[in-house]
Coordinates of N, CA and C in Angstrom, one line a residue:
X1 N -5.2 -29.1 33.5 CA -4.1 -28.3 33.1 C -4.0 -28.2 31.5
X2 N -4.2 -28.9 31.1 CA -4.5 -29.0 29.6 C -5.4 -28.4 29.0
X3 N -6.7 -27.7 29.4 CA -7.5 -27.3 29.3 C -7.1 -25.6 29.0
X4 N -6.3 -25.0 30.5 CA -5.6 -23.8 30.5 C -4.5 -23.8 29.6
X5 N -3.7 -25.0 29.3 CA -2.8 -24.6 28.1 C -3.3 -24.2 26.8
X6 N -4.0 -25.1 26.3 CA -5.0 -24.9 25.2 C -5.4 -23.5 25.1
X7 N -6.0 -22.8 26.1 CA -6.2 -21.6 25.9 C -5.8 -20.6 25.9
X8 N -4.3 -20.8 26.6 CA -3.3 -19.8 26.5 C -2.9 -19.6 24.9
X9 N -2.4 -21.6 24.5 CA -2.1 -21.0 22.6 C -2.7 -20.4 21.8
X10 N -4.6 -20.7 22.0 CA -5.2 -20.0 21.4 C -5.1 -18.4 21.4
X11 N -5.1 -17.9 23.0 CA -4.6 -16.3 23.1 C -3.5 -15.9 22.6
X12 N -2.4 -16.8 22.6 CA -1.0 -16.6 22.6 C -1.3 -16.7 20.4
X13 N -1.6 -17.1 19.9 CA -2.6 -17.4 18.3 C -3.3 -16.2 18.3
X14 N -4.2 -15.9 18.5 CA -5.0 -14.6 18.0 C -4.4 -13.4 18.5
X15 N -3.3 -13.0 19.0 CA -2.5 -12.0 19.5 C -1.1 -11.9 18.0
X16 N -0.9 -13.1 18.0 CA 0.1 -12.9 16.6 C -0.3 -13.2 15.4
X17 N -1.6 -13.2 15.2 CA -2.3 -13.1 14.4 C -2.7 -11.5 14.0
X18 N -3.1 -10.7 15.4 CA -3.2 -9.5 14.8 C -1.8 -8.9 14.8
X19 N -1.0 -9.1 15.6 CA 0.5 -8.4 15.4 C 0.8 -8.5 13.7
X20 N 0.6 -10.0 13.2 CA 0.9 -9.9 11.5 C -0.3 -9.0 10.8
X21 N -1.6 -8.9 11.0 CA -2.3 -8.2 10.1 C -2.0 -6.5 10.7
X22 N -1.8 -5.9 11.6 CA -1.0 -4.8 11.6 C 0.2 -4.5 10.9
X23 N 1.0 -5.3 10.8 CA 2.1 -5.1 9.8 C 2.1 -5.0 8.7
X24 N 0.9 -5.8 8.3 CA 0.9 -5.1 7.0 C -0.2 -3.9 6.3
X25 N -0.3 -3.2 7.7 CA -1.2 -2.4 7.1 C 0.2 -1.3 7.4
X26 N 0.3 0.0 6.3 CA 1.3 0.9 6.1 C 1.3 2.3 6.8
X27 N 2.5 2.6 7.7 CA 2.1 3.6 8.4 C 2.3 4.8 7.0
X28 N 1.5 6.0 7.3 CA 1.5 7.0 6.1 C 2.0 8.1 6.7
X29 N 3.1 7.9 5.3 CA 3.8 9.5 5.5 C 2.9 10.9 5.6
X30 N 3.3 11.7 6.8 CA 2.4 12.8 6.5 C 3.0 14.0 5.7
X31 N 1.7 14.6 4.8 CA 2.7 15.5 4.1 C 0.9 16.3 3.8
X32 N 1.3 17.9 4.5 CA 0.3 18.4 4.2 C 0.4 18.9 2.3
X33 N 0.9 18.8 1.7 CA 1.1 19.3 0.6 C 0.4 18.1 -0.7
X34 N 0.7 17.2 -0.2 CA -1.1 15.9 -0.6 C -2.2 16.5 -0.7
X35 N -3.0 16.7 -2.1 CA -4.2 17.0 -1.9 C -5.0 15.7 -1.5
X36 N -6.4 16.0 -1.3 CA -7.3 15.2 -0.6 C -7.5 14.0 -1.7
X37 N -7.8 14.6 -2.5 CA -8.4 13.9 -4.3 C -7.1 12.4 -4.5
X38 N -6.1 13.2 -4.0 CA -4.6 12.4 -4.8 C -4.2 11.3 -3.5
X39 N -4.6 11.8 -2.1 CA -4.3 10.8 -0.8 C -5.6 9.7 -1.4
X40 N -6.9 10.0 -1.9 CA -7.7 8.8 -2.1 C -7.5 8.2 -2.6
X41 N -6.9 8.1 -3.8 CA -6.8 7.4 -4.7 C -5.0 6.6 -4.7
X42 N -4.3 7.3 -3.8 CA -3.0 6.6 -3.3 C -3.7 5.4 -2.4
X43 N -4.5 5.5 -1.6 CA -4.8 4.7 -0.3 C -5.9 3.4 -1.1
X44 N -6.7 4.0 -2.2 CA -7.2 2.7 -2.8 C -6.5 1.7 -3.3
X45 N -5.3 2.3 -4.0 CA -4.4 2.0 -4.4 C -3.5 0.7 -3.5
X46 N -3.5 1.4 -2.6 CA -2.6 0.5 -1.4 C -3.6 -0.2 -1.1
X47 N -4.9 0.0 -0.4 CA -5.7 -1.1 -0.2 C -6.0 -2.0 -1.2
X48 N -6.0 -1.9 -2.5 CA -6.2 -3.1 -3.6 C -4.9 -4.0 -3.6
X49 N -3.7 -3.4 -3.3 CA -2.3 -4.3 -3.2 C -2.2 -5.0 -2.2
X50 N -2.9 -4.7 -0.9 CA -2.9 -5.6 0.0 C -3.7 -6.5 0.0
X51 N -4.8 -6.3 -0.7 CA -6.1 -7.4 -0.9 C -5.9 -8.5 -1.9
X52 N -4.6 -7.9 -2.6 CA -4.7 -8.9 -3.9 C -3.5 -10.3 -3.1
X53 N -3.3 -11.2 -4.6 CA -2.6 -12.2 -4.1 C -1.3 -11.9 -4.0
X54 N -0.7 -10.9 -4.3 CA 1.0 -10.6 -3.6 C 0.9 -9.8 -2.6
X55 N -0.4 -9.4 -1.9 CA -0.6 -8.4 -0.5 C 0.7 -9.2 0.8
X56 N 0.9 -9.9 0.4 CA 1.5 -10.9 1.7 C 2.9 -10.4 1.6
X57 N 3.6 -9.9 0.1 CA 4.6 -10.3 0.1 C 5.2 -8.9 0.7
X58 N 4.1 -7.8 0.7 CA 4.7 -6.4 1.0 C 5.0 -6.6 2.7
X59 N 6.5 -5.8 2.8 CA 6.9 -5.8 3.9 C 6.9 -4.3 4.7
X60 N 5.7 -3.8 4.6 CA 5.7 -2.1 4.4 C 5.5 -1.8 5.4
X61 N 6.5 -0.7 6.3 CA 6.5 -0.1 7.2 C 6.2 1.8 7.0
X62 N 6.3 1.9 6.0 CA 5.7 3.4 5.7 C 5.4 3.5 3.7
X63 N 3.8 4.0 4.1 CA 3.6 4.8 2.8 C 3.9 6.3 2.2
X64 N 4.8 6.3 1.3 CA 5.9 7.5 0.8 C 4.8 8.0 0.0
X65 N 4.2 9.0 0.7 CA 2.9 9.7 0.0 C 3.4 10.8 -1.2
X66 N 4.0 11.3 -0.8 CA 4.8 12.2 -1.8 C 5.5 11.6 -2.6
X67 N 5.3 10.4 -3.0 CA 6.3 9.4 -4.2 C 5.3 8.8 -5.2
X68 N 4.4 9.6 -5.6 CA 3.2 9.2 -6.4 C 2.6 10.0 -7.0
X69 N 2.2 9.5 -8.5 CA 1.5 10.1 -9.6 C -0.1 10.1 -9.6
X70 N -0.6 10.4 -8.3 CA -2.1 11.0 -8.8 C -2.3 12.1 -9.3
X71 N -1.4 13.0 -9.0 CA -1.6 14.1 -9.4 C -2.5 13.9 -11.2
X72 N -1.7 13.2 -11.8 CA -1.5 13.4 -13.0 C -3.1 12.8 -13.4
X73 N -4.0 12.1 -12.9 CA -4.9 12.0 -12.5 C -6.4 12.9 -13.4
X74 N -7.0 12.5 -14.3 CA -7.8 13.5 -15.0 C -9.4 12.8 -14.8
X75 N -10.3 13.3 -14.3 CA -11.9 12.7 -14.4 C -11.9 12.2 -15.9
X76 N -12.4 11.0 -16.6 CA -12.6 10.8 -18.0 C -11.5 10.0 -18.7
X77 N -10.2 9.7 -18.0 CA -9.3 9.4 -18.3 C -8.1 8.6 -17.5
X78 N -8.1 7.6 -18.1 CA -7.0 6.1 -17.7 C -5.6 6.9 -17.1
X79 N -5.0 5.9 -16.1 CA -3.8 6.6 -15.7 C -3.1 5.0 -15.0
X80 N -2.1 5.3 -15.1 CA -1.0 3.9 -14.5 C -0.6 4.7 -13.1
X81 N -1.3 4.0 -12.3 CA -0.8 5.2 -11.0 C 0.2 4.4 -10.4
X82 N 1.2 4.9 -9.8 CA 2.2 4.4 -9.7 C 2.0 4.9 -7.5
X83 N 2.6 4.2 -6.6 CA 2.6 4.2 -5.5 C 4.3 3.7 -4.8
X84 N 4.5 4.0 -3.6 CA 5.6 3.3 -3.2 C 5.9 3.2 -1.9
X85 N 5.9 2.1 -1.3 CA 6.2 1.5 -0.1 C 7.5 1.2 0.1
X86 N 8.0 2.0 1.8 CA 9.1 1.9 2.5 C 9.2 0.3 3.0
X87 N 10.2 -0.3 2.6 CA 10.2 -1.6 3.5 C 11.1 -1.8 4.2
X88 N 11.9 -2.6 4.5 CA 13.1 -3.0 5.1 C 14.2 -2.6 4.7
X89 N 15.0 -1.8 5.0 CA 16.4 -1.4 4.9 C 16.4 -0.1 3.8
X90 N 16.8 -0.1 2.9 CA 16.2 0.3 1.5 C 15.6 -0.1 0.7
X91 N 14.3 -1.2 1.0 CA 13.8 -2.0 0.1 C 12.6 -0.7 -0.4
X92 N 12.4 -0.8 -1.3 CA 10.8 0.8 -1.6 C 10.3 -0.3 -2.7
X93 N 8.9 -1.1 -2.5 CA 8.1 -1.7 -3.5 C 7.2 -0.8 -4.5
X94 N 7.1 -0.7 -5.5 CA 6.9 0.4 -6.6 C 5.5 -0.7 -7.0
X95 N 4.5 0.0 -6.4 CA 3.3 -1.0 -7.1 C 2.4 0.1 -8.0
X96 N 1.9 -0.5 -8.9 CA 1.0 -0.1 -10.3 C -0.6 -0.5 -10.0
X97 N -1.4 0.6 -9.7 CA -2.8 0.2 -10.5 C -3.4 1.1 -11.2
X98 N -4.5 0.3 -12.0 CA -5.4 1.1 -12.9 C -5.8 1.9 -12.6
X99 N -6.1 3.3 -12.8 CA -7.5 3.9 -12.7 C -7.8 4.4 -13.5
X100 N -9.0 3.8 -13.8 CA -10.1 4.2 -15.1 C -11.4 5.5 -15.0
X101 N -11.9 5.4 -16.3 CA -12.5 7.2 -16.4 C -13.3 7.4 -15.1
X102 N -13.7 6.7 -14.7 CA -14.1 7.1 -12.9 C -13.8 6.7 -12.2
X103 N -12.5 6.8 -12.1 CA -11.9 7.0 -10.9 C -11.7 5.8 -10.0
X104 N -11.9 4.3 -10.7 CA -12.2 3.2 -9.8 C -10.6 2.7 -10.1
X105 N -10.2 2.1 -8.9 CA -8.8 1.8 -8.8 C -8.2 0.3 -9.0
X106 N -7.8 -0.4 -9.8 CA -7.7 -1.8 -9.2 C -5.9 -2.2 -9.3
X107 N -5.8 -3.0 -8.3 CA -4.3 -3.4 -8.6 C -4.0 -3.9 -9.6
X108 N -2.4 -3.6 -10.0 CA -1.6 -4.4 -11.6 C -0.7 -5.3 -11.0
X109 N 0.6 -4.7 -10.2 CA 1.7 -5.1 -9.9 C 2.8 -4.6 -9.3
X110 N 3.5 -5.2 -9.2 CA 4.6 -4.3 -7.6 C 5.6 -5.0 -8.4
X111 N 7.1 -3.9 -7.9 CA 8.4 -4.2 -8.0 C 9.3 -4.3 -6.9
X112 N 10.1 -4.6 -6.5 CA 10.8 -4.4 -5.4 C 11.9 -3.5 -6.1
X113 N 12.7 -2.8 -5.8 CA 13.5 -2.0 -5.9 C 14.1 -0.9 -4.6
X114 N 15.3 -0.2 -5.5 CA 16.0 0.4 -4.1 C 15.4 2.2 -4.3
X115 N 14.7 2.4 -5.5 CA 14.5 3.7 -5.3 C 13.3 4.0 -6.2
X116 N 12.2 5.2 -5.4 CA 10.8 5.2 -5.9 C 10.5 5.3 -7.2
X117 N 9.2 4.8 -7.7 CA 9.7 5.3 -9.4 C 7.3 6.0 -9.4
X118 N 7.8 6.4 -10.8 CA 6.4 7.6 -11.4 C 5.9 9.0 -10.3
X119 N 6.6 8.9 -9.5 CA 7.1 10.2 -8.5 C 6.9 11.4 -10.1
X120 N 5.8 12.8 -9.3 CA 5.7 13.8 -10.5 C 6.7 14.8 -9.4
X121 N 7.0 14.6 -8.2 CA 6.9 15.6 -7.3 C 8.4 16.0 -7.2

């Protein structure tokens, strides 16, 4: 009997294990008016925020695609890109990464706040 419990926890363990790592991956707002160029470089963006050491703290249930400055975005040229995650109630986390003259993205930092911010749109 002990044998079957054991392996129930274990199932009952790697079941809410992936329930948490789905949660933190962000459902995306759809918005055909996103160009292709500006959705990459939002979604690097988000993927470096969840990889880094405050990835844990985002409680993101939608990424607000249209609340973001890639646009502004130039080949050759540095940019503070700014992104923003729906969380809980009114919570919208405002996170910052690099992107440098090619285009490589790395995370800065997140805010929590109640309303999006570096939106060109």
């Amino acid at each position: 009997m002990k044998v079957a419990k054991g392996i129930w926890c274990a199932g009952a363990m790697a079941l809410a294990m992936t329930g948490v790592s789905q949660m933190a991956q962000a459902e995306v707002e759809e918005s055909a008016d996103v160009p292709q160029a500006e959705r990459e470089l939002v979604m690097q963006c988000h993927d470096a925020a969840l990889a880094s050491k405050d990835g844990d703290d985002f409680e993101s249930t939608k990424l607000l695609m249209e609340q973001q400055n890639a646009g502004d975005y130039e080949q050759g040229e540095e940019l503070l890109l700014h992104i923003n995650l729906l969380g809980h109630g009114t919570t919208i986390y405002n996170i910052s990464c690099n992107v440098d003259e090619q285009g490589n993205v790395t995370y800065k930092e997140y805010q929590k706040a109640g309303t999006p911010a570096g939106s060109t749109r």
